[in-house]
Amino acid sequence: QVQLVESGGGLVQAGGSLRLSCAASGRTFSNYAMGWFRQAPGKEREFVAAINWSGASTYYADSVKGRFTIPRDNSKKTVYLQMNSLKPEDTAVYYCAGDSTRWSTATTEGAYEYWGQGTQVTVSS
């Protein structure tokens, strides 16, 4: 089992930045690829970004490419989502997720076995 806890959400003005953190406990963090997803009100949850176990491979949704990055620190058992140039349409609950296929950068929810509880990000215009 892997337990994931997100933090760092909040209210920010358009054009601002936030860094989300996802701390893992349980099994060896470096055994897992990690992803971030988000769900806006009235919409389905969507893929945001993913990183493989080593950090050598990342993948981003087109909507966030060039604005968001997904670094990880295996020594701290933490994956981050650095969000810059935020837009009102980035408003959502953000979830981190763990995938035991460690070399993967999957974009589909079904690939991920473990999920955090989510953290709210609100971007005001």
XYZ file of C-alpha atoms in Angstrom:
125
model
C 0.000 0.000 0.000
C 1.018 3.566 -0.683
C -0.585 6.503 1.052
C -0.530 9.849 -0.744
C -1.230 13.230 0.824
C -1.439 16.412 -1.245
C -0.822 19.908 0.073
C -0.155 23.403 -1.212
C -3.474 24.277 -2.759
C -5.116 27.642 -2.261
C -6.386 30.815 -3.863
C -4.176 32.680 -6.328
C -4.683 35.433 -8.865
C -4.419 34.771 -12.567
C -0.807 34.897 -13.669
C 0.426 33.721 -10.295
C 2.155 30.522 -9.216
C 1.549 27.671 -6.790
C 3.503 24.552 -5.924
C 1.586 21.459 -4.937
C 3.263 18.687 -2.984
C 2.323 15.030 -2.724
C 3.997 13.159 0.100
C 4.058 9.364 -0.005
C 4.321 6.850 2.797
C 4.350 3.102 2.783
C 6.205 1.219 0.098
C 9.350 2.438 -1.653
C 8.466 5.651 -3.445
C 10.956 5.096 -6.241
C 9.035 1.973 -7.254
C 6.255 4.175 -8.594
C 5.601 6.472 -11.466
C 3.536 9.437 -10.343
C 0.869 11.558 -11.935
C -1.264 14.603 -11.299
C -4.890 14.836 -12.336
C -7.510 17.522 -11.763
C -11.270 17.796 -11.634
C -13.126 21.044 -12.178
C -16.735 21.503 -11.011
C -19.134 19.684 -13.294
C -16.351 18.108 -15.323
C -14.644 14.751 -15.438
C -11.241 14.257 -13.895
C -8.481 14.899 -16.418
C -4.796 14.164 -16.750
C -2.334 16.963 -16.002
C 1.202 15.570 -15.815
C 3.177 12.394 -15.144
C 6.737 11.431 -14.267
C 8.451 8.064 -14.259
C 10.263 6.611 -11.281
C 13.614 8.269 -11.950
C 12.379 11.616 -13.203
C 14.004 11.087 -16.584
C 10.682 10.969 -18.403
C 7.768 13.377 -18.039
C 4.582 14.010 -19.968
C 2.153 16.918 -19.872
C -1.348 17.676 -21.041
C -1.357 20.221 -23.842
C -3.340 22.615 -21.675
C -0.493 22.946 -19.151
C 2.590 22.374 -21.278
C 5.107 25.165 -20.814
C 3.402 26.378 -17.619
C 3.512 23.378 -15.263
C 6.354 21.055 -14.285
C 6.349 17.795 -12.284
C 9.621 17.302 -10.421
C 10.078 14.570 -7.828
C 12.476 14.001 -4.953
C 12.761 10.294 -4.180
C 14.814 10.964 -1.047
C 11.867 12.946 0.343
C 9.234 10.604 -1.101
C 7.559 13.611 -2.646
C 6.333 14.640 -6.069
C 5.524 18.234 -6.853
C 3.433 20.136 -9.347
C 4.913 23.559 -10.019
C 2.212 25.685 -11.594
C 3.127 28.998 -13.212
C 1.129 31.517 -15.256
C -2.076 30.197 -13.734
C -5.377 30.800 -15.483
C -8.932 30.758 -14.123
C -9.531 27.575 -16.116
C -6.894 25.841 -13.985
C -9.332 26.011 -11.059
C -9.963 22.447 -9.891
C -9.304 19.876 -7.231
C -5.855 18.438 -7.928
C -5.056 14.799 -7.181
C -1.771 12.963 -7.172
C -1.652 9.295 -8.080
C 0.820 6.404 -8.025
C 1.420 3.814 -10.760
C 3.419 0.665 -9.983
C 4.539 0.488 -13.612
C 7.510 2.578 -12.605
C 8.836 3.436 -16.079
C 5.439 4.694 -17.243
C 4.071 8.194 -17.812
C 0.470 7.087 -18.166
C -2.281 9.578 -18.933
C -5.299 7.438 -18.015
C -6.794 7.161 -14.541
C -7.046 3.401 -14.738
C -3.266 3.053 -14.856
C -2.908 4.434 -11.330
C -3.540 2.266 -8.283
C -3.135 4.822 -5.523
C -4.727 8.237 -5.108
C -4.537 11.127 -2.706
C -7.529 12.943 -1.294
C -7.081 16.045 -3.431
C -6.272 19.696 -2.825
C -8.274 22.666 -4.075
C -6.708 25.219 -6.390
C -8.710 28.337 -7.182
C -7.470 30.916 -9.675
C -9.257 34.259 -9.631
C -9.455 36.520 -12.658
